[in-house]
XYZ file of N, CA and C in Angstrom:
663
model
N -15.492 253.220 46.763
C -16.000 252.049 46.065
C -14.852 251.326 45.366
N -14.581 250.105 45.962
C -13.648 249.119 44.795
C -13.786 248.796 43.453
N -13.595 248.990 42.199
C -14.241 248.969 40.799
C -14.039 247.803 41.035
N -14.991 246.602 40.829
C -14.915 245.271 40.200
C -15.021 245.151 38.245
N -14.422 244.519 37.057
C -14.608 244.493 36.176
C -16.262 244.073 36.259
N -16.924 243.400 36.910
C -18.156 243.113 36.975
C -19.151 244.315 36.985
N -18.868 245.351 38.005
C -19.416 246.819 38.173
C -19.045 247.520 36.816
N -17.948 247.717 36.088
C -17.853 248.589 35.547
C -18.534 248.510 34.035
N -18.566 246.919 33.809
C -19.584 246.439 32.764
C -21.060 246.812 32.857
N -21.579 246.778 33.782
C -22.636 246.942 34.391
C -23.199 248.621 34.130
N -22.121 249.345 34.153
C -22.106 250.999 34.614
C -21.950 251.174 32.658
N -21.516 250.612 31.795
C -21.130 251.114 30.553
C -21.975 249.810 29.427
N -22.223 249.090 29.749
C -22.886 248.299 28.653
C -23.999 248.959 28.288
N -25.098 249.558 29.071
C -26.398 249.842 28.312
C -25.797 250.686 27.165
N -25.495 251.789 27.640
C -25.006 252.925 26.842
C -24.068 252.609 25.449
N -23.208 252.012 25.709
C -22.342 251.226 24.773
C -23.686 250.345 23.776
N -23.856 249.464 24.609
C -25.144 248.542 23.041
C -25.536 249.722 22.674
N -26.112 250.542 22.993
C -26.576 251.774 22.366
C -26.125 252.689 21.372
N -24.665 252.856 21.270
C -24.136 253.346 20.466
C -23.534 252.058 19.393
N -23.833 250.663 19.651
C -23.571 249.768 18.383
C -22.658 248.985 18.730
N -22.069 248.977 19.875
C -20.853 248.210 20.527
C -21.480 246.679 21.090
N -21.045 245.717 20.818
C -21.282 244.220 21.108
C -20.412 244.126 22.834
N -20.847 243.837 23.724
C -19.931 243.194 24.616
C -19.665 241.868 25.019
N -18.432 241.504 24.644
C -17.795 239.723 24.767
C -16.957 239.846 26.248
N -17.212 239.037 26.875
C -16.751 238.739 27.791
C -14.626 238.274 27.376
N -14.020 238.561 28.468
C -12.376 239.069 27.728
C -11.621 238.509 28.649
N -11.093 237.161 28.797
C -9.865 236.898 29.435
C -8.314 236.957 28.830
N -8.608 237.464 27.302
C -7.318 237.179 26.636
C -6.476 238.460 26.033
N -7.440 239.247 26.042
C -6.757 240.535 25.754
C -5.942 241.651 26.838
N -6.537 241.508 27.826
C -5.997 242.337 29.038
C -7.306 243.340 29.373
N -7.849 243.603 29.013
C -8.717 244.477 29.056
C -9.860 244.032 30.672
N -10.684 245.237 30.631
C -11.445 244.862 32.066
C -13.085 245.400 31.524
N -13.520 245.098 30.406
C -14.871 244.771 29.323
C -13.934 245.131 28.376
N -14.608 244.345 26.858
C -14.211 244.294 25.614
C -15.682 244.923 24.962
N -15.523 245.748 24.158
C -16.620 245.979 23.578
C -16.211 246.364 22.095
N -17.115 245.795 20.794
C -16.524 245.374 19.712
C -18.126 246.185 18.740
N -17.847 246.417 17.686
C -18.247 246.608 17.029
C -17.780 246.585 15.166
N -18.437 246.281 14.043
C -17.463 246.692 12.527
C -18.262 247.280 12.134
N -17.091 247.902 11.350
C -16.634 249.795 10.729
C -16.705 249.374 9.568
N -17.086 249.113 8.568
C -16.465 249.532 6.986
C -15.398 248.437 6.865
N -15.763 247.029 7.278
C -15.247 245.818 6.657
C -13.678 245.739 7.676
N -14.205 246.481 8.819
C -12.851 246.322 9.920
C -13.388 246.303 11.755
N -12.896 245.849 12.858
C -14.039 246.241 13.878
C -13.250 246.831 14.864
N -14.031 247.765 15.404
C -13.474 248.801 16.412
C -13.832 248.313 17.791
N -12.923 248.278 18.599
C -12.784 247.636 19.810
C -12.470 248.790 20.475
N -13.358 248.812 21.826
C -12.504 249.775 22.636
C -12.936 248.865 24.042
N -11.921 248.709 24.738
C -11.392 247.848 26.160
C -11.716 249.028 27.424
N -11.709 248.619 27.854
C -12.064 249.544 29.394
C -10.740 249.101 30.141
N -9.846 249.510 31.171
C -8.999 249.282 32.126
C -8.959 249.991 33.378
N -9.197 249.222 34.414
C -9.471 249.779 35.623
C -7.943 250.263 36.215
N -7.773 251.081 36.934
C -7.066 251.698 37.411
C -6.399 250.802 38.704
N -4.689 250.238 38.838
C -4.224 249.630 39.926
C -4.005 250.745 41.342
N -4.346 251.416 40.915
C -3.589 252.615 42.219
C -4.657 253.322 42.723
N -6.165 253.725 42.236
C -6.826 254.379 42.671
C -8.565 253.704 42.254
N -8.935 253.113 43.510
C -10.327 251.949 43.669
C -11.469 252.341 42.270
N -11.627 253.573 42.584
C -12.624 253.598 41.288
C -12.260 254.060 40.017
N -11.218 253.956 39.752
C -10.951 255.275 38.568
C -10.617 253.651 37.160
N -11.191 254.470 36.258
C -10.693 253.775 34.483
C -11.116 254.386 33.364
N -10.008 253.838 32.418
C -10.076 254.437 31.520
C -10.165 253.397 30.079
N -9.658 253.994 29.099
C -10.230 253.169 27.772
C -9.516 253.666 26.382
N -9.196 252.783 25.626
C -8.461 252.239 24.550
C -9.527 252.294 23.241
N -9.277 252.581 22.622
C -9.760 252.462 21.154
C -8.679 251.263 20.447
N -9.329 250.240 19.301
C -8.455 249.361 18.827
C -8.954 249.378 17.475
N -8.128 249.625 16.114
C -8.972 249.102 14.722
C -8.291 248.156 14.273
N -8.534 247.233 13.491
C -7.939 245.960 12.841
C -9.157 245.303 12.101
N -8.574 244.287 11.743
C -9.089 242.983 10.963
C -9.185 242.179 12.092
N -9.645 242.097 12.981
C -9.344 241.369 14.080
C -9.648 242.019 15.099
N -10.252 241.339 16.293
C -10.892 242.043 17.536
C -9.698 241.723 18.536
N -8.521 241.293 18.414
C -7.738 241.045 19.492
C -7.282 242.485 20.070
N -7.542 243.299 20.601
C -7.562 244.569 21.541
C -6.082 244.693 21.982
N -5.560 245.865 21.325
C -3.967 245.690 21.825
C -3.067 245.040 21.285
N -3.333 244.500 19.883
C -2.420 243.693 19.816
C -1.223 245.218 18.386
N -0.560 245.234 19.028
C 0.512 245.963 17.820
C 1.833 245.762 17.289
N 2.291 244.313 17.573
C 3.527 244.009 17.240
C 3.978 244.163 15.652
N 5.056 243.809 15.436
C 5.524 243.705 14.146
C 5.251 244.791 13.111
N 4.754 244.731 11.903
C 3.977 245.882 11.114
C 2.814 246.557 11.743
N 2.017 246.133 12.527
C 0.513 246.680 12.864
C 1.119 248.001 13.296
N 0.431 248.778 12.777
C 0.326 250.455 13.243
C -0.186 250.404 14.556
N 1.255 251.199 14.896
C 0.802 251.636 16.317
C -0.203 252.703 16.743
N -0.581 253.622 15.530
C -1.982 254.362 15.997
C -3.155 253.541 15.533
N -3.191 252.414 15.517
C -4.341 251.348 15.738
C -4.653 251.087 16.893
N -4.032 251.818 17.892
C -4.445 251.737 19.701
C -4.520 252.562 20.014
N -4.941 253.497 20.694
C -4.798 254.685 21.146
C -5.930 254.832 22.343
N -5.492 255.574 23.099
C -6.461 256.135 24.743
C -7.348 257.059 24.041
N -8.493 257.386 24.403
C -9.644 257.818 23.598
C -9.461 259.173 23.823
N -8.773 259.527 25.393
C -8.687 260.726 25.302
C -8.015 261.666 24.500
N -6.856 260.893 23.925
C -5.759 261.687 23.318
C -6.379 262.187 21.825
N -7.445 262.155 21.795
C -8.377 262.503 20.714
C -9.446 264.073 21.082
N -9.231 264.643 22.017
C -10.137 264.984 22.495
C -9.514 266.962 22.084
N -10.085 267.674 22.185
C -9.648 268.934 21.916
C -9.914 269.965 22.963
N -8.993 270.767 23.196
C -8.374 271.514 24.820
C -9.880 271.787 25.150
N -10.637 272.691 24.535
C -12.116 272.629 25.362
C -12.410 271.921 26.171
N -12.611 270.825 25.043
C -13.079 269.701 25.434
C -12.598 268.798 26.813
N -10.963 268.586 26.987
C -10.558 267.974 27.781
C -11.111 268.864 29.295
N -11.491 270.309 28.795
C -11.442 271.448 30.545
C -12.816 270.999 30.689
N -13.613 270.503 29.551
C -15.076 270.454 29.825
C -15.101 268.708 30.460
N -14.978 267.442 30.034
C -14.970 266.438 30.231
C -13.981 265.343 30.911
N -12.978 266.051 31.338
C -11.964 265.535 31.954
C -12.013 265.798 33.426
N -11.494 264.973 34.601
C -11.129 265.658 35.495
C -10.305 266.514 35.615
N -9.791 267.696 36.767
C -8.907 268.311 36.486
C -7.368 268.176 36.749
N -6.866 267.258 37.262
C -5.575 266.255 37.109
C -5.043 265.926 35.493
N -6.231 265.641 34.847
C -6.245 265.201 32.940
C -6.080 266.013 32.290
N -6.127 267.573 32.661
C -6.345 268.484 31.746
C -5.333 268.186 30.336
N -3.929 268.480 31.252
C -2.678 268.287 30.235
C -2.090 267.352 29.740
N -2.815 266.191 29.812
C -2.480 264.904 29.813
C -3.274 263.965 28.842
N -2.315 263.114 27.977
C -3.718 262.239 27.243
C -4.369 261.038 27.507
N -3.498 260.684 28.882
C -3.876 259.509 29.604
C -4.708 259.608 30.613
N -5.894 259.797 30.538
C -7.043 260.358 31.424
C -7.594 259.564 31.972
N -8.773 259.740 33.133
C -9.082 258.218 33.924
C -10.547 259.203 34.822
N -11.331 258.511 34.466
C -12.503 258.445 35.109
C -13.061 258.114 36.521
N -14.238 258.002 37.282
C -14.099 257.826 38.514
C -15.592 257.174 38.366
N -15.558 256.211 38.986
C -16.640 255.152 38.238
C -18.141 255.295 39.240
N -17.486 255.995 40.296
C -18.552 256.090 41.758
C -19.443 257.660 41.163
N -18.629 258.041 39.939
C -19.499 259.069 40.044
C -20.093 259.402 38.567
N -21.715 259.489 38.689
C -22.295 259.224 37.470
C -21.655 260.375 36.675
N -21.472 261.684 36.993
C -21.464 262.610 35.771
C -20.069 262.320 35.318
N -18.835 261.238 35.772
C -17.476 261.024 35.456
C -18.201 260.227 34.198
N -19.052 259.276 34.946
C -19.689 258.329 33.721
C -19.915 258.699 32.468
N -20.663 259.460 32.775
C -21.537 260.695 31.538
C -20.727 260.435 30.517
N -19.991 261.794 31.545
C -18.499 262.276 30.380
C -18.186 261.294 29.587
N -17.481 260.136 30.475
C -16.820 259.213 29.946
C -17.193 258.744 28.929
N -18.653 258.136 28.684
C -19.669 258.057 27.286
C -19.864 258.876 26.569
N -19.757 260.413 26.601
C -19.824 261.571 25.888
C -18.272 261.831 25.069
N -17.373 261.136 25.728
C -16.213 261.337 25.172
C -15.545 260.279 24.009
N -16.426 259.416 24.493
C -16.516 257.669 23.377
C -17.260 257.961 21.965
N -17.876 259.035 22.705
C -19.497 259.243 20.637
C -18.218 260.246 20.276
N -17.587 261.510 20.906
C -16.911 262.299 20.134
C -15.511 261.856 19.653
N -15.154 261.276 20.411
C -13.309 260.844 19.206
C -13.879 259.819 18.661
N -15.170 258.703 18.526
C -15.209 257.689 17.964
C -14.396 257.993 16.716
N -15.104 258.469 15.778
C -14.862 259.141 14.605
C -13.711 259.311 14.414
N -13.224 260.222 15.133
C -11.805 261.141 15.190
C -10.622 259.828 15.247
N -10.947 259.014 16.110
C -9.800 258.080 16.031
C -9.737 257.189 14.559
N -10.962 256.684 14.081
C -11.189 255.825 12.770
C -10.656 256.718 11.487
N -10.605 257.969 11.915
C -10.063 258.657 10.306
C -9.151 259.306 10.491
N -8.097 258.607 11.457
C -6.548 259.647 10.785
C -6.339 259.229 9.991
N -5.612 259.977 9.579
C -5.157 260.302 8.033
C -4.599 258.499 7.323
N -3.893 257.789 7.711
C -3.365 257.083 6.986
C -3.966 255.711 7.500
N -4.819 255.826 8.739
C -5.029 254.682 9.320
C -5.417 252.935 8.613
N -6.232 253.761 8.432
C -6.990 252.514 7.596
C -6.086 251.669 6.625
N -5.610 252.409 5.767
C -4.595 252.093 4.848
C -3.387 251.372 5.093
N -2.847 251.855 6.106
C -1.813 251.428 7.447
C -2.432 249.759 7.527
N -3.343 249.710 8.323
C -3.849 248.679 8.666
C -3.956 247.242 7.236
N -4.797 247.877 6.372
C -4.730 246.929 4.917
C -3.312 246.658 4.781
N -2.554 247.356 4.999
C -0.986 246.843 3.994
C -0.160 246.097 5.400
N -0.418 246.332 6.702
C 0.164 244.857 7.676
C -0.104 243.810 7.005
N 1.021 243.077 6.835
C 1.019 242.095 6.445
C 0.658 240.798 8.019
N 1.179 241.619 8.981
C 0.503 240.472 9.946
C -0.576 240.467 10.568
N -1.710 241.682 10.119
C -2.577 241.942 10.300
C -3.579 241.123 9.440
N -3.211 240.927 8.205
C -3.232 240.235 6.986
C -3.459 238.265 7.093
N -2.323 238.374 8.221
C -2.171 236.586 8.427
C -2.968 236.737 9.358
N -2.933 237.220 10.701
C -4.093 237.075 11.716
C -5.293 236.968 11.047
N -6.245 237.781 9.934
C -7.427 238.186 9.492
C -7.691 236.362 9.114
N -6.307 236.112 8.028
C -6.788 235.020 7.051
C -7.162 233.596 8.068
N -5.773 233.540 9.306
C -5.873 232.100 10.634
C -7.671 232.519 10.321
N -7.887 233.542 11.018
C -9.665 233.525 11.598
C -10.478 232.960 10.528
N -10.302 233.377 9.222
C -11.164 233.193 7.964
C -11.298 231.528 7.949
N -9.987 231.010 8.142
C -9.629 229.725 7.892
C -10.337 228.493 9.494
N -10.457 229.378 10.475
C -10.997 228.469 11.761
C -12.949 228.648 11.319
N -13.231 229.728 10.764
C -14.602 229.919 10.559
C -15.058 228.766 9.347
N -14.059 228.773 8.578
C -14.348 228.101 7.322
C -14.575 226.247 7.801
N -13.484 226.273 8.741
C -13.415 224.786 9.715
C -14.527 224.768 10.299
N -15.559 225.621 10.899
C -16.356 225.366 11.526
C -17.505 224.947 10.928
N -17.856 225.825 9.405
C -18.844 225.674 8.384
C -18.637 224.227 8.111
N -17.519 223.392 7.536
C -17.408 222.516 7.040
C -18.152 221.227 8.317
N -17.561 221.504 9.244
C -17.661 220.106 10.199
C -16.935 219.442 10.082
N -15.650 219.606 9.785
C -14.725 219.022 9.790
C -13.628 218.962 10.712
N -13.731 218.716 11.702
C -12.930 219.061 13.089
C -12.174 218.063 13.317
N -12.433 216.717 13.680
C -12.150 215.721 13.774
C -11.571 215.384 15.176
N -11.258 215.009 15.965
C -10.828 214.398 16.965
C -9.409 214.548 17.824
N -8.342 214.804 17.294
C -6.873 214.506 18.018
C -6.657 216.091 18.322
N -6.425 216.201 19.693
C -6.172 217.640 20.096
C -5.337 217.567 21.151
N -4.781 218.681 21.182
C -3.311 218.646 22.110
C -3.565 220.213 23.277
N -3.827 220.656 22.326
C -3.804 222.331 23.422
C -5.387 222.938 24.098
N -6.281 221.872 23.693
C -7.546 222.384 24.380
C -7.315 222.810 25.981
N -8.150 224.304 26.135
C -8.751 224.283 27.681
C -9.420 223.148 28.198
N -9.504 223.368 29.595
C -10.195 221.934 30.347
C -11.617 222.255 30.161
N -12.236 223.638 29.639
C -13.813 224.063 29.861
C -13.525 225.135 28.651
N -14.863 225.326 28.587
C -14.805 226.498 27.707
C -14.712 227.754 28.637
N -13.939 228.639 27.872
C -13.566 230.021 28.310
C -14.290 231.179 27.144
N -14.274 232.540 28.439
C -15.658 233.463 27.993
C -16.872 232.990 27.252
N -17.346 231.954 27.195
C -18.567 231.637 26.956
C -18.332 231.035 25.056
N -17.001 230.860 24.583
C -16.950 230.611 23.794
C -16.922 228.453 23.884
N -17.890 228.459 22.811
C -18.058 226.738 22.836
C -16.818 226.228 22.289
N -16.512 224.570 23.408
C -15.071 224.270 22.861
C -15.146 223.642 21.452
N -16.122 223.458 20.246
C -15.359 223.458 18.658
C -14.771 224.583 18.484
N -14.271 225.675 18.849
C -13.787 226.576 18.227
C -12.909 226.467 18.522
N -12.535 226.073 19.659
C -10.715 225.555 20.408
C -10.241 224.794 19.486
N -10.898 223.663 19.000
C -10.532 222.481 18.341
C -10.610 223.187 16.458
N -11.897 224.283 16.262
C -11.016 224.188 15.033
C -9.725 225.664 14.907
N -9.520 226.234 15.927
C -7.999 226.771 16.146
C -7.139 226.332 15.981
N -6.924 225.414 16.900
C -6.077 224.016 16.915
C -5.861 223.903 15.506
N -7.008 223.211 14.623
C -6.800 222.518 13.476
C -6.197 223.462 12.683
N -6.595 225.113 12.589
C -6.029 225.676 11.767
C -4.346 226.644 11.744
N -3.982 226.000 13.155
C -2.784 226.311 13.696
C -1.838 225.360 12.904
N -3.101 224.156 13.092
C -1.840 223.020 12.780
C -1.855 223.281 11.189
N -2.613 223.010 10.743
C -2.688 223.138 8.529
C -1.460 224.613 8.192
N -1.974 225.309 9.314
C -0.814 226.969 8.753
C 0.430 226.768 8.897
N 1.175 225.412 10.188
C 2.171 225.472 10.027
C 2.820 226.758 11.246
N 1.551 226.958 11.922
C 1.799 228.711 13.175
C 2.668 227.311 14.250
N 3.127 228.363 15.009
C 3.359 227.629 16.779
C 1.794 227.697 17.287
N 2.115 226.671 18.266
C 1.063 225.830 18.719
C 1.453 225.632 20.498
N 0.531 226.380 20.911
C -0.071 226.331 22.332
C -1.255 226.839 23.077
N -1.417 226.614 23.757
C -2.601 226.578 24.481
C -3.186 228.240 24.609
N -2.346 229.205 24.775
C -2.479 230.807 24.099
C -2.809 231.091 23.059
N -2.303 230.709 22.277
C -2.345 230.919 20.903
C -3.837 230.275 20.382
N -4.351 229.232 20.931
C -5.228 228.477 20.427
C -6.428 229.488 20.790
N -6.380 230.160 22.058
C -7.489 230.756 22.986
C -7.569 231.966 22.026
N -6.310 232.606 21.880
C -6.629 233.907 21.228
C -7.135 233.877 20.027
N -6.925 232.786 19.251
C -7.469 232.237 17.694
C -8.853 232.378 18.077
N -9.544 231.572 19.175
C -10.911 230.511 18.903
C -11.435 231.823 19.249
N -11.325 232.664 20.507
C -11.527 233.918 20.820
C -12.644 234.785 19.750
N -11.098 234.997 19.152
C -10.861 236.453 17.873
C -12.165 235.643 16.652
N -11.938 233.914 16.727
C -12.824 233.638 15.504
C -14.264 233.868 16.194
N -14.514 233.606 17.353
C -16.141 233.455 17.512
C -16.638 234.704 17.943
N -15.687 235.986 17.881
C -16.304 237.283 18.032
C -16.629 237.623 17.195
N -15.820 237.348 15.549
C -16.216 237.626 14.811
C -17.059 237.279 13.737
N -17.141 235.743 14.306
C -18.194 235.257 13.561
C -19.995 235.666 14.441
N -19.767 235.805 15.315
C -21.415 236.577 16.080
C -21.688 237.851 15.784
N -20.589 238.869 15.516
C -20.715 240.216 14.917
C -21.056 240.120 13.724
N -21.306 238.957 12.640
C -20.805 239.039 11.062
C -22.697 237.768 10.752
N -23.200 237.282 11.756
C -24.277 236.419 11.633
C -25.048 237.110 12.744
């Protein structure tokens, strides 16, 4: 079976809404489904990624932030704010829920043609959920990025543009359509709040703004 991102959404969304996870459709993060949920005034993202080398096989990312952008860890952001779900998992556990290629390994990968890989795969998402949200310094880590900090505030500031109605007209970096199902005022108040911050300004930057703001404004209303 060829995994299409279409199939593999299909194979993990019920289960996922089920455990509290939102799914947004994702051209900007890299991911192959985005599924989002907030934690205690922060939201936990975990991405799915299909496998280039072997048709059915994927695996999956855990993400925490102020911000749903999945993957993003440059600059200050703690790099255990990303992590493969497996690398959470404990030796039992990996002989019980892993294939046996994964045993020793924390980069593990599923096989999508086959329901009990599935299972697992969802059985292994409820048990590190947890485990990944409370290492030791995480959270804390995360509050004191300072560019975790400016990303949070851009979003605060495009939501606040949207409440107002104050958008106004002259735009330079809009898409030609709206992308993932997000409506184009949110492009336009990206834009606007790219331009007031004084950020660089392009047509990326605008997507990942309007993105990150209208995930989190549907998780938060």
């Amino acid at each position: 079976m060829k995994l299409t991102k279409q199939k593999l959404i299909s194979f993990l969304k019920p289960a996922l809404t089920n455990m509290g996870y939102s799914e947004f459709k994702d051209s900007s993060t890299g991911s192959q489904g985005l599924y989002v949920k907030k934690i205690n005034g922060m939201y936990l993202c975990l991405g799915t990624i299909i496998s280039r080398y072997e048709d059915a096989q994927f695996s999956a990312s855990f993400y925490l932030s102020k911000t749903t952008r999945w993957g993003s860890i440059w600059d200050d952001i703690p790099r255990n704010s990303y992590q493969r779900i497996s690398f959470f998992l404990k030796e039992g556990e990996r002989e019980l829920l892993l294939n046996e290629d994964d045993h020793k390994g924390f980069d593990a990968w599923w096989d999508a043609s086959d329901e009990s890989n599935i299972s697992n795969f969802l059985k292994v998402v409820e048990i590190t959920e947890s485990r990944f949200i409370n290492q030791n310094t995480l959270i804390d880590e995360i509050n004191r990025s300072k560019e975790v900090i400016r990303l949070s505030n851009l979003v605060k500031d495009t939501i606040a543009a949207i409440k107002s109605g104050k958008i106004g007209n002259n735009f330079d970096f809009l898409p030609n359509k709206e992308i993932d199902e997000v409506p184009m005022i949110w492009f336009k108040a990206a834009e606007l709040t790219l331009k007031k911050n004084q950020e660089v300004l392009n047509k990326n930057l605008v997507k990942l703004l309007a993105t990150d703001s209208w995930r989190q404004f549907k998780l938060n209303n």
